[in-house]
GROMACS .gro file of C-alpha atoms in nm:
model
  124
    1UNK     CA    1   5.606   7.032  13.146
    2UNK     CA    2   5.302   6.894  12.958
    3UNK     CA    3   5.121   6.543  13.029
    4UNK     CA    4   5.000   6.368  12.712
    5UNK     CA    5   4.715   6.096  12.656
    6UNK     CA    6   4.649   5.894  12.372
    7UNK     CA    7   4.327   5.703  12.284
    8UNK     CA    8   4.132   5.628  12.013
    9UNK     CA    9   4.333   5.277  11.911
   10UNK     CA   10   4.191   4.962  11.834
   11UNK     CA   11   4.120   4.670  11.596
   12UNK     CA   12   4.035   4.779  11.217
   13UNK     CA   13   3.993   4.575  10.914
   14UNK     CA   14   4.246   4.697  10.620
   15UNK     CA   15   4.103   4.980  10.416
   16UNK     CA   16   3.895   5.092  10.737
   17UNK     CA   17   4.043   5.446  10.917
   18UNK     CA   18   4.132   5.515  11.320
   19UNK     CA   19   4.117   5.903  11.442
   20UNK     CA   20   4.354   5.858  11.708
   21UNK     CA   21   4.329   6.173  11.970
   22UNK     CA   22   4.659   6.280  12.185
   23UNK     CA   23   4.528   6.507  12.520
   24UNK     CA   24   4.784   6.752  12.666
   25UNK     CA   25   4.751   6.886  13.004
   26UNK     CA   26   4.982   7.137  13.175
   27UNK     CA   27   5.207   7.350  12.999
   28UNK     CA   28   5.090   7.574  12.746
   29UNK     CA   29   5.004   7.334  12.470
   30UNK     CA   30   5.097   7.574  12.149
   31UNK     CA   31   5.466   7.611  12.317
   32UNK     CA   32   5.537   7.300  12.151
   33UNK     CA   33   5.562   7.133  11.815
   34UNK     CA   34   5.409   6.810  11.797
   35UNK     CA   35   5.484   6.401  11.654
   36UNK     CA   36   5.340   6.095  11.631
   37UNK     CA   37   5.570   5.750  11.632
   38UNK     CA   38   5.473   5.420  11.632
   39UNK     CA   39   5.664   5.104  11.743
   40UNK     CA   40   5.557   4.732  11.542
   41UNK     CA   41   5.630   4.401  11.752
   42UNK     CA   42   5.988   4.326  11.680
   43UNK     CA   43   6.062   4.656  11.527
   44UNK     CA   44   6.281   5.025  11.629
   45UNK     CA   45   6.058   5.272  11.674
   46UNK     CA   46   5.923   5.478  11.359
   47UNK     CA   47   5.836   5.868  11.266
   48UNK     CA   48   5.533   5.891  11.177
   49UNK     CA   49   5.414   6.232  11.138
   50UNK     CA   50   5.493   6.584  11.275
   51UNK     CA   51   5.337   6.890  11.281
   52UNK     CA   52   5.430   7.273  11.385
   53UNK     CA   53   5.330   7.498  11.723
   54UNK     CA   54   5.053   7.669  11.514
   55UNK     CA   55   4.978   7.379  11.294
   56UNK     CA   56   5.090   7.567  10.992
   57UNK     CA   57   5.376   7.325  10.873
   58UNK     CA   58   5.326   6.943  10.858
   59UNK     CA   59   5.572   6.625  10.725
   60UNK     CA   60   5.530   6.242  10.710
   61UNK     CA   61   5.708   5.927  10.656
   62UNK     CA   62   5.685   5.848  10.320
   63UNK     CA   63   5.435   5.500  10.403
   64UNK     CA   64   5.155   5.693  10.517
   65UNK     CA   65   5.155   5.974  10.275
   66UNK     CA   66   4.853   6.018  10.120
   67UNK     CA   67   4.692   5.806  10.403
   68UNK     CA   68   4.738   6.008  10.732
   69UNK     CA   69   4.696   6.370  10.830
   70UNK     CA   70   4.812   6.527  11.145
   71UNK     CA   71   4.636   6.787  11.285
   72UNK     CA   72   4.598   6.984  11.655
   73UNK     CA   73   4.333   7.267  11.808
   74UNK     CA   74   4.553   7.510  12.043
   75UNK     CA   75   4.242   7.600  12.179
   76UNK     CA   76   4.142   7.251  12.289
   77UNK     CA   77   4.514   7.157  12.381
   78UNK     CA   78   4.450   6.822  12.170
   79UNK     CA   79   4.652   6.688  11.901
   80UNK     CA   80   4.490   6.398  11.641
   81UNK     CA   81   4.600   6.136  11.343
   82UNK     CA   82   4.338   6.102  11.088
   83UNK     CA   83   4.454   5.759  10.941
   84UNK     CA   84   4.233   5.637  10.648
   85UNK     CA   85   4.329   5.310  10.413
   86UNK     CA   86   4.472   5.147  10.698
   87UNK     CA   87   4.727   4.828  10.614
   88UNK     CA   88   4.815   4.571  10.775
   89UNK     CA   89   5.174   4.703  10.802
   90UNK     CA   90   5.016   4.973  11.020
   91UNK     CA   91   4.973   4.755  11.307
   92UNK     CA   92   5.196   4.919  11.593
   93UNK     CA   93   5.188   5.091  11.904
   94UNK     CA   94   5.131   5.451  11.840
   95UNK     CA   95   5.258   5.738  12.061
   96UNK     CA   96   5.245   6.099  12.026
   97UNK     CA   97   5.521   6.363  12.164
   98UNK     CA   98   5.585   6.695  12.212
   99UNK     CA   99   5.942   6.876  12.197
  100UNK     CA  100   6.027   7.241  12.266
  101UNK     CA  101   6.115   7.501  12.069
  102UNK     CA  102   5.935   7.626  11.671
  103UNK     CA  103   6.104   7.304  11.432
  104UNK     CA  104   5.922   6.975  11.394
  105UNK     CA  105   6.180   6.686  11.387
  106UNK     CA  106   6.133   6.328  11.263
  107UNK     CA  107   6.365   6.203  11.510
  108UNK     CA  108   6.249   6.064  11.834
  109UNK     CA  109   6.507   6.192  12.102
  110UNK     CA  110   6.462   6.524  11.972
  111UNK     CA  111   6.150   6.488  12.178
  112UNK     CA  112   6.111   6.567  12.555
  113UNK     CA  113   5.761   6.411  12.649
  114UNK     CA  114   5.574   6.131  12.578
  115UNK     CA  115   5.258   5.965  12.625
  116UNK     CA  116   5.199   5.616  12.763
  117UNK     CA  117   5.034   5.532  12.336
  118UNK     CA  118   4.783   5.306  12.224
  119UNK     CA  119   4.741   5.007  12.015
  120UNK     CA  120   4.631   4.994  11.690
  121UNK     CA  121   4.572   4.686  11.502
  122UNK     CA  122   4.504   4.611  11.119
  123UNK     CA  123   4.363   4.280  11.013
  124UNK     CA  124   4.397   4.153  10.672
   0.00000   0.00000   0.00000
């Protein structure tokens, strides 16, 4: 089992960048591949970005391309989403994951833990 915290959220003007930070506890942290979702009011939740155990092997949704970069330390059992040009269409609850086993997955109950996420807001 692995515990996961997120921080780093909070209230950005569009254009300006977050560096949300995910902290794992427990469980060997490079056993699992890792994803961030995010939920908007109103909204299903959304894939966001995933990333492999090693950190070799990366995908995104096609909206934050160019925009976001996963990325994770092994050694510091902490996972992170750079996200620069931020939108206002970006405002959501965001949430990383990890699932077991080497493949990253976009899909959300491929996923077997969760953290609790945190807000991130985008004025226009």
């Amino acid at each position: 089992q692995v515990q996961l915290v997120e921080s780093g959220g909070g209230l950005v003007q569009a254009g300006g960048s977050l560096r949300l930070s995910c902290a794992a506890s427990g469980r060997t942290f490079s056993s699992y591949a890792m994803g961030w979702f995010r939920q908007a009011p109103g909204k299903e939740r959304e894939f966001v970005a995933t990333i492999s155990r090693s950190g070799i092997s990366s995908y995104y949704v096609d909206s934050v391309k160019g925009r976001f970069t996963i990325s994770r330390d092994n050694a510091k059992n902490t996972l992170w989403l750079q996200m620069n040009s931020l939108k206002p269409e970006d405002t959501a609850v965001y949430s990383c994951a990890a699932k077991q086993g080497i493949l990253i997955a976009t899909n959300a109950n491929e996923y077997d833990y969760w953290g609790q996420g945190t807000q991130v807001t985008v004025s226009s």
